[in-house]
Amino acid sequence: MTRLPIRMTVNAENVELLAEPRSHLADLLRGELLLTGTHTGCEHGVCGACTVELDGAPARSCITHAGACDGATVRTIEGFEGDAVMAALREAFTAEHALQCGYCTPGMLVMARDIVLRLPDADEARVREELSGNLCRCTGYRGIVAAVMRVLDRRRGLAGPAASRAA
Ligand code: FES
Ligand code: FES
């Protein structure tokens, strides 16, 4: 079978690999590069579990064709060590009990970081709307939204528990 040569930057490292034509980015990350922090759920673009940063924006790696990634810059959940916003989100997810099984969490965190940086003035309704493409089967979303609001409030210089607003 003909394989596609792919060159990418993944978590600040240059990688070269050969991809099967029908494969998607999540296949490459998990199967070839063993970056299993990127989860797959629905594998047709609905649940958001596979969300990674692709050329600076969140993308669903399960519907991103491997061949379209040649030359791309990818950051997976493993690539955010040392990132202050991600560290704040991780702390807030813990404080607000924003995960149970954790399956959705890598995708939630990548999406949440994008919200915090792109929409610094977002209110709770906007956060819920922005997160609506990331499904969680455990938490009921209250804690997740509260965690994102906690980080947004801190960055806006506002104190106080976000959880009380996020019911
Ligand atoms: S696994 Fe990619 S959106 Fe569900
Ligand atoms: S914490 Fe289990 S799916 Fe979200």
Short mmCIF file of C-alpha atoms and ligand atoms in Angstrom, two decimals:
data_model
loop_
_atom_site.label_atom_id
_atom_site.label_comp_id
_atom_site.label_asym_id
_atom_site.label_seq_id
_atom_site.Cartn_x
_atom_site.Cartn_y
_atom_site.Cartn_z
CA MET A 1 0.00 0.00 0.00
CA THR A 2 1.29 3.46 -0.86
CA ARG A 3 1.93 5.52 2.26
CA LEU A 4 1.96 9.28 2.49
CA PRO A 5 5.11 10.98 3.76
CA ILE A 6 4.15 13.48 6.46
CA ARG A 7 6.36 16.04 8.16
CA MET A 8 4.96 17.83 11.18
CA THR A 9 6.05 19.66 14.27
CA VAL A 10 4.45 17.93 17.22
CA ASN A 11 4.92 19.34 20.71
CA ALA A 12 7.90 21.38 19.45
CA GLU A 13 9.63 18.36 17.88
CA ASN A 14 10.00 17.72 14.18
CA VAL A 15 8.62 14.37 13.15
CA GLU A 16 8.57 12.50 9.87
CA LEU A 17 6.38 9.50 9.31
CA LEU A 18 4.54 7.52 6.70
CA ALA A 19 0.77 7.52 6.96
CA GLU A 20 -1.81 5.24 5.45
CA PRO A 21 -3.93 7.30 3.05
CA ARG A 22 -7.14 6.71 5.00
CA SER A 23 -5.67 7.61 8.40
CA HIS A 24 -6.46 10.72 10.42
CA LEU A 25 -4.36 12.90 12.69
CA ALA A 26 -5.50 11.09 15.84
CA ASP A 27 -4.23 7.83 14.33
CA LEU A 28 -0.82 9.39 13.80
CA LEU A 29 -0.65 10.92 17.25
CA ARG A 30 -1.83 7.86 19.13
CA GLY A 31 -0.67 4.99 16.92
CA GLU A 32 2.58 6.29 15.49
CA LEU A 33 3.79 8.81 18.08
CA LEU A 34 2.24 7.12 21.14
CA LEU A 35 0.75 10.40 22.34
CA THR A 36 -2.23 8.69 23.90
CA GLY A 37 -3.35 11.73 25.89
CA THR A 38 -5.39 12.55 22.80
CA HIS A 39 -8.51 10.46 23.20
CA THR A 40 -10.90 9.22 20.56
CA GLY A 41 -14.59 8.73 21.20
CA CYS A 42 -17.03 9.11 18.35
CA GLU A 43 -14.38 9.37 15.59
CA HIS A 44 -16.71 11.42 13.45
CA GLY A 45 -16.29 14.95 14.75
CA VAL A 46 -19.06 15.11 17.33
CA CYS A 47 -17.68 14.57 20.85
CA GLY A 48 -14.52 16.70 20.91
CA ALA A 49 -12.49 14.16 22.90
CA CYS A 50 -9.80 14.20 20.21
CA THR A 51 -9.32 17.99 20.19
CA VAL A 52 -5.72 19.15 19.72
CA GLU A 53 -4.15 22.46 18.78
CA LEU A 54 -3.46 22.51 15.04
CA ASP A 55 -1.61 25.54 13.68
CA GLY A 56 -2.68 27.52 16.73
CA ALA A 57 -6.38 26.66 16.85
CA PRO A 58 -8.39 23.76 18.28
CA ALA A 59 -9.09 21.01 15.77
CA ARG A 60 -10.72 17.60 15.86
CA SER A 61 -7.94 15.21 15.09
CA CYS A 62 -10.37 12.38 14.23
CA ILE A 63 -11.65 14.22 11.17
CA THR A 64 -8.37 15.85 10.18
CA HIS A 65 -7.01 13.82 7.30
CA ALA A 66 -3.42 12.76 7.86
CA GLY A 67 -2.46 13.97 4.40
CA ALA A 68 -3.63 17.49 5.27
CA CYS A 69 -1.17 17.66 8.17
CA ASP A 70 2.02 17.78 6.13
CA GLY A 71 3.82 20.91 7.31
CA ALA A 72 1.46 21.46 10.24
CA THR A 73 2.29 22.41 13.79
CA VAL A 74 0.43 20.30 16.34
CA ARG A 75 0.24 20.50 20.10
CA THR A 76 -1.35 17.73 22.09
CA ILE A 77 -2.23 17.71 25.77
CA GLU A 78 1.29 16.40 26.45
CA GLY A 79 2.73 19.56 24.88
CA PHE A 80 1.43 22.12 27.36
CA GLU A 81 3.91 21.56 30.17
CA GLY A 82 5.12 24.98 31.28
CA ASP A 83 2.09 26.76 29.79
CA ALA A 84 0.70 29.12 32.45
CA VAL A 85 -2.88 29.11 31.17
CA MET A 86 -3.00 25.34 30.96
CA ALA A 87 -1.53 25.09 34.47
CA ALA A 88 -4.25 27.43 35.77
CA LEU A 89 -6.93 25.40 34.01
CA ARG A 90 -5.63 22.13 35.40
CA GLU A 91 -5.67 23.59 38.89
CA ALA A 92 -9.17 24.97 38.38
CA PHE A 93 -10.48 21.66 36.97
CA THR A 94 -9.26 19.99 40.15
CA ALA A 95 -10.67 22.67 42.45
CA GLU A 96 -14.07 22.67 40.74
CA HIS A 97 -14.32 18.86 40.38
CA ALA A 98 -14.55 19.28 36.62
CA LEU A 99 -13.78 15.66 35.79
CA GLN A 100 -14.76 12.21 36.84
CA CYS A 101 -13.51 9.54 34.42
CA GLY A 102 -11.32 12.09 32.64
CA TYR A 103 -11.96 10.77 29.15
CA CYS A 104 -13.16 14.10 27.80
CA THR A 105 -10.64 16.13 29.80
CA PRO A 106 -7.73 16.49 27.34
CA GLY A 107 -10.06 17.84 24.67
CA MET A 108 -11.88 20.01 27.22
CA LEU A 109 -8.61 21.52 28.42
CA VAL A 110 -7.36 22.30 24.91
CA MET A 111 -10.69 23.93 24.07
CA ALA A 112 -10.85 25.76 27.40
CA ARG A 113 -7.39 27.22 26.92
CA ASP A 114 -8.44 28.55 23.54
CA ILE A 115 -11.54 30.16 25.11
CA VAL A 116 -9.50 31.81 27.86
CA LEU A 117 -7.02 33.30 25.40
CA ARG A 118 -9.45 34.18 22.60
CA LEU A 119 -12.39 35.41 24.66
CA PRO A 120 -11.04 37.10 27.80
CA ASP A 121 -14.37 38.84 28.43
CA ALA A 122 -16.54 35.74 27.98
CA ASP A 123 -19.42 35.28 30.38
CA GLU A 124 -20.80 31.96 31.51
CA ALA A 125 -23.30 31.72 28.66
CA ARG A 126 -20.55 32.24 26.11
CA VAL A 127 -18.32 29.67 27.79
CA ARG A 128 -21.14 27.12 27.65
CA GLU A 129 -21.71 27.91 23.98
CA GLU A 130 -18.01 27.61 23.16
CA LEU A 131 -17.76 24.29 24.98
CA SER A 132 -20.91 22.91 23.40
CA GLY A 133 -18.90 20.85 20.91
CA ASN A 134 -17.09 18.98 23.69
CA LEU A 135 -19.22 16.29 25.26
CA CYS A 136 -18.81 14.94 28.76
CA ARG A 137 -20.74 11.86 29.90
CA CYS A 138 -19.93 12.29 33.61
CA THR A 139 -19.91 15.77 35.09
CA GLY A 140 -23.04 17.51 33.85
CA TYR A 141 -20.76 20.42 32.81
CA ARG A 142 -21.29 22.49 35.95
CA GLY A 143 -17.75 21.99 37.23
CA ILE A 144 -16.19 22.38 33.81
CA VAL A 145 -17.86 25.73 33.20
CA ALA A 146 -17.01 26.85 36.74
CA ALA A 147 -13.36 25.96 36.18
CA VAL A 148 -13.12 27.98 33.00
CA MET A 149 -14.89 30.91 34.67
CA ARG A 150 -12.50 30.66 37.62
CA VAL A 151 -9.52 31.12 35.30
CA LEU A 152 -11.19 33.92 33.33
CA ASP A 153 -12.11 35.73 36.55
CA ARG A 154 -8.57 35.43 37.90
CA ARG A 155 -7.15 36.85 34.69
CA ARG A 156 -9.64 39.72 34.88
CA GLY A 157 -8.58 40.41 38.45
CA LEU A 158 -11.84 39.20 39.90
CA ALA A 159 -11.82 36.93 42.92
CA GLY A 160 -14.40 34.57 44.32
CA PRO A 161 -15.63 31.08 43.61
CA ALA A 162 -17.08 30.64 40.14
CA ALA A 163 -18.90 27.50 41.19
CA SER A 164 -21.75 29.41 42.81
CA ARG A 165 -22.65 30.95 39.47
CA ALA A 166 -22.37 27.86 37.37
CA ALA A 167 -25.22 25.70 38.59
S1 FES B 1 -13.35 11.47 18.58
FE1 FES B 1 -13.07 13.26 17.44
S2 FES B 1 -14.85 14.42 17.74
FE2 FES B 1 -15.23 12.54 18.78
S1 FES B 2 -15.24 13.30 32.91
FE1 FES B 2 -15.99 11.44 32.06
S2 FES B 2 -16.56 12.00 30.04
FE2 FES B 2 -16.04 13.87 30.97
#
